[in-house]
Short mmCIF file of C-alpha atoms and ligand atoms in Angstrom, two decimals:
data_model
loop_
_atom_site.label_atom_id
_atom_site.label_comp_id
_atom_site.label_asym_id
_atom_site.label_seq_id
_atom_site.Cartn_x
_atom_site.Cartn_y
_atom_site.Cartn_z
CA MET A 353 -16.05 17.13 16.01
CA LYS A 354 -12.12 16.30 14.90
CA ILE A 355 -12.42 15.24 11.12
CA ALA A 356 -9.78 14.04 8.62
CA ILE A 357 -10.57 13.52 4.91
CA ALA A 358 -8.74 10.90 2.76
CA GLY A 359 -8.29 12.15 -0.75
CA THR A 360 -7.96 16.15 -1.77
CA GLY A 361 -9.28 15.87 -5.31
CA TYR A 362 -12.27 17.22 -6.47
CA VAL A 363 -14.65 15.65 -3.79
CA GLY A 364 -12.20 15.79 -0.55
CA LEU A 365 -10.86 18.82 -0.88
CA VAL A 366 -14.24 20.41 -1.76
CA SER A 367 -16.24 18.79 1.00
CA ALA A 368 -12.97 19.99 3.31
CA VAL A 369 -13.13 23.43 2.39
CA VAL A 370 -17.11 23.26 3.16
CA LEU A 371 -17.08 21.68 6.25
CA ALA A 372 -14.34 24.28 7.31
CA HIS A 373 -16.82 26.96 6.49
CA VAL A 374 -19.49 25.71 8.40
CA GLY A 375 -17.38 25.59 11.59
CA HIS A 376 -15.61 22.32 11.70
CA HIS A 377 -11.43 21.87 11.92
CA VAL A 378 -10.71 19.43 9.13
CA VAL A 379 -7.20 17.49 8.32
CA CYS A 380 -6.95 16.73 4.48
CA VAL A 381 -4.42 13.85 3.54
CA ASP A 382 -3.26 12.87 0.67
CA VAL A 383 -0.53 10.54 -0.84
CA ASP A 384 0.25 13.19 -3.63
CA GLU A 385 2.98 15.10 -1.39
CA THR A 386 3.30 18.07 -4.32
CA LYS A 387 -0.61 18.40 -3.79
CA ILE A 388 -0.06 18.64 -0.10
CA GLU A 389 2.77 21.28 -0.42
CA GLN A 390 0.62 23.65 -2.58
CA LEU A 391 -2.21 23.50 -0.12
CA LYS A 392 -0.06 24.13 2.61
CA LYS A 393 1.21 27.14 0.94
CA GLY A 394 -2.82 28.05 0.34
CA ILE A 395 -2.62 27.07 -3.37
CA CYS A 396 -5.61 25.12 -4.66
CA PRO A 397 -4.48 22.56 -7.15
CA ILE A 398 -7.73 22.37 -9.11
CA HIS A 399 -9.65 24.45 -11.13
CA GLU A 400 -13.32 24.69 -9.48
CA PRO A 401 -14.75 28.00 -9.49
CA ASP A 402 -15.13 29.70 -5.64
CA LEU A 403 -13.08 27.04 -4.24
CA PRO A 404 -9.68 28.90 -3.70
CA GLU A 405 -11.70 32.11 -2.30
CA LEU A 406 -13.58 29.74 0.16
CA MET A 407 -10.26 27.77 0.80
CA THR A 408 -8.35 31.25 1.80
CA GLU A 409 -11.30 32.37 4.14
CA ASN A 410 -11.49 29.09 6.17
CA PHE A 411 -7.61 28.47 5.88
CA CYS A 412 -7.27 28.46 9.93
CA ARG A 413 -9.61 25.46 10.33
CA LEU A 414 -7.78 23.37 7.62
CA ALA A 415 -4.52 21.60 7.82
CA PHE A 416 -2.81 19.50 5.21
CA THR A 417 -0.65 16.35 5.61
CA THR A 418 0.64 13.38 4.21
CA ASP A 419 0.98 12.02 7.44
CA TYR A 420 -2.07 9.49 7.66
CA ALA A 421 -1.26 8.01 10.97
CA ALA A 422 -1.09 11.36 13.14
CA ALA A 423 -4.00 12.27 10.93
CA TYR A 424 -6.29 9.58 11.84
CA SER A 425 -5.18 8.59 15.19
CA ASP A 426 -7.91 10.70 17.28
CA LYS A 427 -10.47 11.60 15.25
CA ASP A 428 -14.06 11.53 15.17
CA ILE A 429 -15.13 11.36 11.88
CA ILE A 430 -12.87 10.00 9.05
CA PHE A 431 -14.19 10.34 5.38
CA ILE A 432 -12.67 8.07 2.67
CA ALA A 433 -12.88 10.45 -0.52
CA VAL A 434 -10.11 8.66 -2.97
CA GLY A 435 -10.55 7.76 -6.49
CA THR A 436 -12.75 4.89 -7.58
CA PRO A 437 -11.65 4.57 -11.39
CA GLU A 438 -12.22 2.19 -13.61
CA LYS A 439 -10.83 -1.04 -14.34
CA VAL A 440 -10.27 -2.41 -17.72
CA ASP A 441 -13.23 -4.76 -17.62
CA GLY A 442 -15.57 -1.74 -16.55
CA SER A 443 -15.77 -2.65 -12.87
CA ALA A 444 -14.75 -0.15 -10.11
CA ASN A 445 -11.02 -0.10 -8.86
CA MET A 446 -11.49 -0.60 -5.22
CA SER A 447 -7.73 -0.64 -4.28
CA TYR A 448 -7.48 3.03 -3.16
CA VAL A 449 -10.53 2.71 -0.90
CA TYR A 450 -9.14 -0.60 0.94
CA ALA A 451 -5.55 1.23 0.98
CA VAL A 452 -6.92 4.13 3.33
CA ALA A 453 -9.17 1.76 5.09
CA GLU A 454 -5.84 -0.24 6.11
CA GLN A 455 -4.10 3.02 6.80
CA ILE A 456 -7.37 4.00 9.44
CA ALA A 457 -6.99 0.56 10.94
CA ALA A 458 -3.50 0.75 11.51
CA SER A 459 -3.57 4.38 13.10
CA VAL A 460 -6.75 4.68 15.06
CA THR A 461 -6.68 5.01 18.85
CA ARG A 462 -10.11 5.56 19.85
CA ASP A 463 -13.61 4.99 18.62
CA CYS A 464 -14.57 6.72 15.28
CA VAL A 465 -17.03 6.71 12.36
CA VAL A 466 -15.47 5.91 9.03
CA VAL A 467 -17.48 7.80 6.03
CA VAL A 468 -17.23 6.39 2.82
CA LYS A 469 -17.85 9.29 0.28
CA SER A 470 -16.24 7.56 -2.72
CA THR A 471 -18.54 6.04 -5.06
CA VAL A 472 -18.71 2.57 -4.34
CA PRO A 473 -20.16 -0.75 -5.77
CA ILE A 474 -23.01 -1.82 -3.46
CA GLY A 475 -22.05 -4.19 -0.88
CA THR A 476 -18.89 -2.28 -0.32
CA ASN A 477 -19.38 -0.60 3.10
CA GLU A 478 -20.01 -3.69 4.71
CA LYS A 479 -16.57 -5.10 3.23
CA VAL A 480 -14.95 -1.78 4.01
CA GLU A 481 -15.92 -2.77 7.70
CA GLN A 482 -14.66 -5.94 7.46
CA HIS A 483 -11.27 -5.17 6.24
CA LEU A 484 -11.00 -2.31 8.89
CA LYS A 485 -11.38 -4.74 11.70
CA LYS A 486 -9.45 -7.29 9.92
CA HIS A 487 -6.48 -5.02 10.01
CA LEU A 488 -7.04 -3.06 13.64
CA LYS A 489 -3.94 -2.60 15.50
CA ARG A 490 -6.01 -1.54 18.71
CA ASP A 491 -9.25 -2.19 20.59
CA VAL A 492 -11.45 0.22 19.44
CA ALA A 493 -15.45 0.43 17.98
CA ILE A 494 -15.24 1.55 13.95
CA GLU A 495 -18.75 2.23 12.49
CA VAL A 496 -18.51 2.65 8.46
CA VAL A 497 -21.03 4.88 7.08
CA SER A 498 -22.22 5.31 3.60
CA ASN A 499 -22.57 9.21 2.34
CA PRO A 500 -21.97 9.31 -1.34
CA GLU A 501 -21.46 12.76 -2.91
CA PHE A 502 -23.48 14.45 -5.41
CA LEU A 503 -21.79 17.54 -6.85
CA SER A 504 -20.85 18.04 -10.25
CA GLN A 505 -17.51 19.84 -11.01
CA GLY A 506 -18.06 23.39 -12.43
CA THR A 507 -20.71 23.96 -9.72
CA ALA A 508 -18.90 22.11 -6.86
CA ILE A 509 -19.07 24.58 -3.88
CA LYS A 510 -22.56 25.67 -4.76
CA ASP A 511 -23.82 22.00 -5.10
CA MET A 512 -22.41 21.12 -1.46
CA LEU A 513 -23.69 24.43 0.14
CA HIS A 514 -27.26 24.22 -1.59
CA GLY A 515 -27.38 20.60 -2.78
CA SER A 516 -30.72 18.81 -2.84
CA ARG A 517 -30.26 16.28 -0.36
CA ILE A 518 -27.44 14.49 1.92
CA VAL A 519 -27.86 10.32 1.83
CA VAL A 520 -26.47 8.88 4.56
CA GLY A 521 -26.30 4.93 4.78
CA THR A 522 -26.58 3.42 8.25
CA ASP A 523 -28.25 1.15 10.53
CA SER A 524 -26.92 2.80 13.75
CA GLU A 525 -28.35 5.30 15.56
CA SER A 526 -25.27 6.50 17.28
CA ALA A 527 -23.81 7.03 13.73
CA ARG A 528 -26.93 9.20 12.43
CA ARG A 529 -26.20 11.27 15.14
CA VAL A 530 -22.89 12.05 14.38
CA ILE A 531 -23.12 12.19 10.74
CA ALA A 532 -26.28 14.68 11.14
CA SER A 533 -24.19 17.09 13.63
CA ILE A 534 -21.59 17.40 10.99
CA TYR A 535 -24.56 18.52 8.03
CA GLU A 536 -26.68 20.67 10.69
CA ASN A 537 -25.20 23.95 9.46
CA LEU A 538 -25.96 22.78 5.99
CA ASP A 539 -29.72 23.44 5.26
CA GLN A 540 -30.39 20.34 3.24
CA PRO A 541 -32.74 17.39 3.56
CA VAL A 542 -31.01 14.29 5.35
CA ILE A 543 -32.14 11.23 3.78
CA PHE A 544 -31.47 8.16 6.02
CA THR A 545 -31.13 4.39 4.54
CA ASP A 546 -29.57 1.39 4.62
CA ARG A 547 -26.20 1.44 3.77
CA ARG A 548 -26.76 -0.66 0.29
CA SER A 549 -29.52 1.72 -0.50
CA ALA A 550 -27.59 4.62 -0.10
CA GLU A 551 -24.66 3.28 -2.23
CA MET A 552 -27.22 2.66 -5.18
CA ILE A 553 -28.83 5.54 -5.14
CA LYS A 554 -25.44 7.35 -6.13
CA TYR A 555 -25.28 4.71 -9.03
CA ALA A 556 -28.69 4.83 -10.14
CA SER A 557 -28.79 8.61 -9.86
CA ASN A 558 -25.68 9.06 -12.09
CA ASP A 559 -26.75 6.36 -14.41
CA PHE A 560 -30.35 7.77 -14.94
CA LEU A 561 -28.52 11.13 -15.75
CA ALA A 562 -26.39 9.49 -18.06
CA LEU A 563 -29.31 7.82 -19.74
CA LYS A 564 -31.16 11.08 -20.11
CA ILE A 565 -28.26 12.89 -22.07
CA SER A 566 -27.56 9.67 -24.23
CA TYR A 567 -31.67 9.70 -24.91
CA ILE A 568 -31.57 13.14 -26.31
CA ASN A 569 -28.44 12.68 -28.25
CA GLU A 570 -30.41 9.86 -29.92
CA ILE A 571 -33.58 12.22 -30.19
CA ALA A 572 -31.01 14.91 -31.79
CA ASN A 573 -29.37 12.46 -34.26
CA ILE A 574 -32.83 11.47 -35.41
CA CYS A 575 -33.72 15.07 -35.48
CA GLU A 576 -31.13 16.10 -38.00
CA VAL A 577 -32.49 13.28 -40.40
CA LEU A 578 -36.26 14.20 -40.26
CA GLY A 579 -35.58 18.14 -39.94
CA ALA A 580 -36.74 18.82 -36.38
CA ASN A 581 -35.01 20.95 -33.95
CA VAL A 582 -33.88 19.20 -30.86
CA VAL A 583 -33.60 22.46 -28.84
CA ASP A 584 -37.09 23.23 -29.39
CA VAL A 585 -37.86 19.56 -28.82
CA ALA A 586 -36.17 19.49 -25.52
CA ARG A 587 -37.89 22.64 -23.97
CA GLY A 588 -41.18 21.36 -25.00
CA MET A 589 -40.24 18.28 -23.66
CA GLY A 590 -38.55 19.59 -20.21
CA MET A 591 -41.48 21.78 -19.42
CA ASP A 592 -43.58 18.50 -18.68
CA PRO A 593 -42.72 18.34 -14.86
CA ARG A 594 -43.03 14.60 -15.17
CA ILE A 595 -39.77 14.70 -17.38
CA GLY A 596 -37.91 18.44 -16.28
CA ASP A 597 -35.62 20.47 -18.38
CA LYS A 598 -32.56 19.17 -16.81
CA PHE A 599 -30.13 17.04 -18.49
CA LEU A 600 -31.94 17.27 -21.68
CA ARG A 601 -29.22 19.12 -23.88
CA ALA A 602 -28.32 17.50 -26.83
CA GLY A 603 -24.26 17.52 -27.43
CA ILE A 604 -21.49 15.28 -28.20
CA GLY A 605 -21.96 13.12 -24.92
CA TYR A 606 -21.02 13.15 -21.23
CA GLY A 607 -17.64 13.00 -19.95
CA GLY A 608 -16.00 13.64 -16.72
CA SER A 609 -14.71 11.37 -13.93
CA CYS A 610 -18.35 9.78 -13.05
CA PHE A 611 -20.77 9.20 -15.65
CA PRO A 612 -18.65 7.08 -18.11
CA LYS A 613 -16.99 4.79 -15.02
CA ASP A 614 -20.39 4.69 -12.93
CA THR A 615 -22.45 3.70 -15.80
CA LYS A 616 -19.78 1.13 -16.71
CA ALA A 617 -19.60 -0.17 -13.06
CA LEU A 618 -23.25 -0.70 -12.50
CA HIS A 619 -23.49 -2.60 -15.80
CA TRP A 620 -20.32 -4.67 -14.90
CA LEU A 621 -21.80 -5.54 -11.23
CA GLY A 622 -25.65 -6.63 -12.95
CA ASN A 623 -24.05 -8.46 -15.16
CA PHE A 624 -22.06 -10.00 -12.22
CA HIS A 625 -25.22 -11.16 -10.59
CA ASP A 626 -27.01 -12.33 -14.03
CA GLN A 627 -29.08 -9.32 -14.11
CA GLU A 628 -28.01 -7.19 -16.94
CA LEU A 629 -29.28 -3.61 -17.06
CA LYS A 630 -29.94 -3.14 -20.85
CA THR A 631 -30.84 0.65 -20.78
CA VAL A 632 -27.56 1.47 -19.16
CA LYS A 633 -25.44 -0.40 -21.79
CA ALA A 634 -27.59 1.45 -24.29
CA ALA A 635 -26.58 4.91 -22.71
CA ILE A 636 -22.81 3.88 -22.63
CA GLU A 637 -22.98 2.50 -26.48
CA VAL A 638 -24.82 5.92 -27.44
CA ASN A 639 -22.25 8.01 -25.70
CA GLU A 640 -19.44 5.98 -27.06
CA ASN A 641 -20.69 6.75 -30.39
CA GLN A 642 -22.02 10.39 -29.94
CA LYS A 643 -18.33 11.43 -28.63
CA LEU A 644 -17.19 10.98 -32.16
CA ARG A 645 -20.22 12.62 -33.79
CA LEU A 646 -18.29 15.45 -35.30
CA ILE A 647 -15.37 13.41 -36.84
CA LYS A 648 -18.35 11.59 -38.56
CA LYS A 649 -19.68 15.30 -39.69
CA ALA A 650 -16.44 16.09 -40.62
CA ARG A 651 -15.64 13.65 -43.40
CA LYS A 652 -18.83 15.00 -45.13
CA TYR A 653 -16.62 18.01 -46.03
CA TYR A 654 -13.06 16.36 -46.13
CA SER A 655 -12.58 12.54 -46.94
CA SER A 656 -9.21 13.04 -45.63
CA PHE A 657 -7.71 15.41 -42.94
CA GLU A 658 -4.18 15.33 -44.27
CA GLY A 659 -2.77 18.54 -44.26
CA ILE A 660 -5.77 20.78 -42.91
CA THR A 661 -6.23 23.07 -40.11
CA VAL A 662 -8.64 22.00 -37.52
CA ALA A 663 -9.55 24.77 -34.44
CA VAL A 664 -10.82 22.93 -31.57
CA LEU A 665 -12.63 25.31 -29.00
CA GLY A 666 -12.46 23.45 -25.83
CA LEU A 667 -10.43 20.34 -24.02
CA THR A 668 -12.13 20.07 -20.57
CA PHE A 669 -15.11 17.76 -20.35
CA LYS A 670 -17.30 20.64 -19.67
CA PRO A 671 -16.82 24.56 -18.57
CA GLY A 672 -15.52 25.51 -14.92
CA THR A 673 -13.10 22.55 -14.46
CA ASP A 674 -9.49 21.85 -15.71
CA ASP A 675 -10.55 17.93 -15.56
CA LEU A 676 -10.20 15.96 -18.66
CA ARG A 677 -11.31 12.81 -17.94
CA GLU A 678 -13.26 10.93 -20.23
CA ALA A 679 -13.46 14.39 -22.20
CA PRO A 680 -14.35 14.09 -26.31
CA SER A 681 -11.18 16.17 -27.06
CA LEU A 682 -9.26 12.94 -25.78
CA ALA A 683 -11.23 10.99 -28.51
CA ASN A 684 -11.18 13.38 -31.28
CA ILE A 685 -7.99 15.10 -31.39
CA PRO A 686 -5.96 11.80 -31.86
CA ILE A 687 -8.12 10.82 -34.57
CA LEU A 688 -7.38 14.10 -36.45
CA LEU A 689 -3.63 13.88 -35.69
CA ASP A 690 -3.34 10.40 -36.85
CA ASP A 691 -5.09 11.49 -40.15
CA GLY A 692 -2.71 14.44 -40.82
CA ALA A 693 -4.58 16.92 -39.32
CA LYS A 694 -2.73 20.29 -38.25
CA VAL A 695 -4.64 21.05 -34.78
CA LYS A 696 -5.09 24.73 -33.23
CA ALA A 697 -6.25 24.59 -29.47
CA TYR A 698 -8.11 26.68 -27.13
CA ASP A 699 -8.92 26.04 -23.44
CA PRO A 700 -8.93 28.68 -20.81
CA CYS A 701 -7.31 26.14 -18.40
CA GLY A 702 -7.49 22.67 -19.61
CA VAL A 703 -4.02 22.90 -21.63
CA GLU A 704 -1.68 21.95 -19.10
CA ASN A 705 -3.43 18.74 -18.34
CA PHE A 706 -4.40 18.05 -22.02
CA LYS A 707 -0.16 18.55 -22.81
CA ARG A 708 0.39 15.44 -20.12
CA LYS A 709 -2.23 13.26 -22.26
CA VAL A 710 -1.52 13.89 -25.68
CA SER A 711 1.38 14.96 -27.97
CA GLY A 712 1.53 15.99 -31.68
CA ASP A 713 1.20 18.27 -34.27
CA ILE A 714 -0.73 21.01 -31.43
CA VAL A 715 -0.32 24.50 -31.74
CA TYR A 716 -2.02 26.15 -28.24
CA CYS A 717 -3.85 29.59 -28.40
CA ALA A 718 -4.48 32.30 -25.98
CA THR A 719 -7.82 33.01 -27.56
CA PRO A 720 -10.57 31.63 -29.43
CA GLU A 721 -10.20 34.51 -32.41
CA GLU A 722 -6.59 33.37 -32.66
CA THR A 723 -7.68 29.58 -32.71
CA LEU A 724 -9.75 29.90 -35.73
CA ARG A 725 -7.88 32.41 -37.92
CA ASP A 726 -6.88 30.49 -41.29
CA ALA A 727 -8.43 27.17 -39.95
CA ASP A 728 -10.22 24.93 -42.53
CA ILE A 729 -13.08 23.47 -39.99
CA CYS A 730 -13.41 23.99 -36.30
CA PHE A 731 -14.59 21.94 -33.79
CA ILE A 732 -16.67 23.13 -30.63
CA LEU A 733 -16.20 20.66 -27.94
CA THR A 734 -16.54 22.73 -24.55
CA GLU A 735 -19.31 25.53 -24.35
CA TRP A 736 -16.79 27.75 -22.48
CA PRO A 737 -18.30 31.36 -21.90
CA GLU A 738 -15.49 32.88 -24.06
CA VAL A 739 -16.65 30.34 -26.82
CA MET A 740 -20.38 31.03 -26.45
CA GLU A 741 -19.55 34.61 -26.52
CA LEU A 742 -18.38 34.36 -30.18
CA GLN A 743 -20.06 36.25 -33.14
CA PRO A 744 -20.52 34.74 -36.35
CA ASN A 745 -18.11 37.16 -37.76
CA HIS A 746 -15.17 35.90 -35.70
CA PHE A 747 -15.40 33.02 -38.04
CA LEU A 748 -15.04 34.21 -41.08
CA THR A 749 -11.25 34.69 -40.27
CA MET A 750 -11.06 30.92 -41.18
CA ARG A 751 -9.56 29.63 -44.22
CA ARG A 752 -12.89 27.91 -44.92
CA PRO A 753 -15.45 28.72 -42.35
CA ILE A 754 -17.03 25.41 -41.57
CA ILE A 755 -18.25 25.19 -37.79
CA LEU A 756 -18.67 21.62 -36.61
CA ASP A 757 -20.44 22.77 -33.04
CA GLY A 758 -20.87 20.08 -30.53
CA ARG A 759 -22.50 22.13 -27.64
CA ASN A 760 -25.10 23.76 -29.66
CA CYS A 761 -23.41 27.07 -28.80
CA TYR A 762 -25.13 29.64 -31.33
CA ASP A 763 -28.24 30.11 -32.69
CA PRO A 764 -28.70 28.84 -36.26
CA GLY A 765 -30.74 31.64 -37.37
CA LEU A 766 -28.04 34.35 -36.83
CA MET A 767 -25.28 32.02 -38.42
CA GLY A 768 -27.73 32.10 -41.23
CA ASP A 769 -26.86 35.48 -42.56
CA TYR A 770 -23.07 34.96 -43.34
CA PRO A 771 -21.16 33.04 -45.58
CA LEU A 772 -20.08 29.91 -43.69
CA ILE A 773 -21.34 26.26 -42.88
CA TYR A 774 -23.03 25.86 -39.31
CA ASP A 775 -23.34 22.28 -38.60
CA SER A 776 -24.49 21.52 -35.28
CA ILE A 777 -26.18 18.81 -32.72
CA GLY A 778 -29.92 17.91 -34.18
CA ARG A 779 -30.69 20.88 -35.81
CA THR A 780 -30.63 21.38 -39.32
CA ILE A 781 -27.33 22.42 -41.08
CA ILE A 782 -26.71 25.98 -42.41
CA SER A 783 -24.66 25.82 -45.81
CA ASN A 784 -23.75 29.02 -47.32
CA LEU A 785 -20.32 28.02 -48.70
CA ASP A 786 -20.18 27.38 -52.47
N1 NAD B 953 -15.28 14.52 -9.42
C1 NAD B 953 -16.68 14.52 -9.13
O1 NAD B 953 -17.37 15.27 -9.67
C2 NAD B 953 -17.22 13.57 -8.30
C3 NAD B 953 -18.53 13.66 -7.67
C4 NAD B 953 -19.31 12.80 -6.84
C5 NAD B 953 -18.72 11.64 -6.52
N2 NAD B 953 -17.36 11.45 -6.79
C6 NAD B 953 -16.42 10.45 -6.60
O2 NAD B 953 -15.48 10.62 -5.32
C7 NAD B 953 -14.57 9.93 -5.44
C8 NAD B 953 -13.32 10.72 -5.57
O3 NAD B 953 -13.57 11.67 -6.71
P1 NAD B 953 -12.73 12.83 -7.13
O4 NAD B 953 -12.88 13.17 -8.33
O5 NAD B 953 -12.36 13.70 -6.04
O6 NAD B 953 -11.25 11.93 -7.38
P2 NAD B 953 -9.69 12.59 -7.36
O7 NAD B 953 -8.84 11.60 -8.52
O8 NAD B 953 -9.91 13.90 -7.90
O9 NAD B 953 -9.00 12.57 -6.34
C9 NAD B 953 -8.26 11.46 -5.27
C10 NAD B 953 -7.42 11.95 -4.58
O10 NAD B 953 -7.04 10.50 -3.63
C11 NAD B 953 -5.52 10.79 -3.36
N3 NAD B 953 -5.40 9.39 -2.98
C12 NAD B 953 -5.29 8.20 -3.28
N4 NAD B 953 -4.72 7.38 -2.48
C13 NAD B 953 -4.92 8.02 -1.28
C14 NAD B 953 -4.28 7.62 0.20
N5 NAD B 953 -4.44 6.13 0.37
N6 NAD B 953 -4.68 8.67 0.98
C15 NAD B 953 -5.19 9.73 1.13
N7 NAD B 953 -5.28 10.26 -0.34
C16 NAD B 953 -4.94 9.10 -1.26
C17 NAD B 953 -5.15 10.85 -4.94
O11 NAD B 953 -4.05 11.43 -4.73
C18 NAD B 953 -5.96 12.12 -5.19
O12 NAD B 953 -5.63 13.22 -4.89
C19 NAD B 953 -14.61 8.91 -6.53
O13 NAD B 953 -15.20 7.56 -6.00
C20 NAD B 953 -15.75 9.60 -7.37
O14 NAD B 953 -16.53 8.55 -7.95
C21 NAD B 953 -16.55 12.43 -7.84
#
């Protein structure tokens, strides 16, 4: 099978490398010349565990180009894995997907299957097919198949190699066979549906997980008021197989490139069809508030942040990635800076991306320990292993050891033996400072 993939982002590049790993030859196309130049040299442009190693291992079956016409002309399968970011009104921006569809239509010289891997609103695959047919330059047959992706950043390679399922939406028997053969070396159940159901499986799954996170965060907030411990509560809930123990970790909300935009896109679509999704709307609202939970907590200790030094541990939306899309750091740090705080920040791989998005009085530190020194308060935003490994005494180098832990990294019992304030999510505050 000759394969091309449009988009070398978190989904496109990981898909390419995994498909190469199971023996396919893959040409990766992107409009970003810098990225393609890096990739041609074997440099992985994103931080994703195991990706650089697997890319190097399978480099002989990978090619990278900006020349889409040459790449698409003679392929059996072309994946579309470009972004579908959020528009101002919350709907999904489909311009990148349609731009690729036009490029494919202008380039193909033989029958092929176009696979939409990007997360797209229900009905998009049909529209992509119409769009392709409208712009086709030659007399060839194209089938459009929905194949949404379920990987998570930080564990993308593992997720793709050992995923829970592969969803394929098509009514065409021949397209089914083509897609099944691509994935035959990945030992995963393949679910075949119609295209609209496949598109909906992706949104419904992501929105359900977002809902679960917002639910446990609301439970955490009321645990704080009522003196219960949300970690124990989640453990007790998660042992019930009807509930399950995943996505029940209370914190400062979800971020990243998927949950925020996919909740908003489905909510927008519901409204458009006069079918409001009230649960999804609640998940979005709870998350917006939860992102600023630490700011609210910090106001208990400082009515103004003017002149205080805030140590921020973690900038990326989760550990294991350099991605900052919708990260709580982007919501919290500008508020601190606007209110006159000096910020010291640590992140093992998100600093360069953060510098491109936020400027101001920020000192970037090489270690969590250096970040904490002489700080007046600490915000923990990402549970990087380096942050989780800190011991209570590491916080005693702060001018005032007030720790606001947005990711529940430590045992409050342990913190209780030290002269500090430890204020986490959904658990009783440890307050040992005068
Ligand atoms: N990131 C995730 O964890 C994840 C997981 C599952 C599904 N998804 C979905 O997959 C899609 C891609 O997400 P991502 O995070 O990989 O995006 P990304 O922003 O990391 O990458 C998109 C890439 O597409 C390239 N591109 C834009 N126009 C192009 C064109 N005409 N031809 C070729 N390349 C072009 C961009 O330059 C960029 O490199 C989205 O719909 C997203 O919702 C993402």
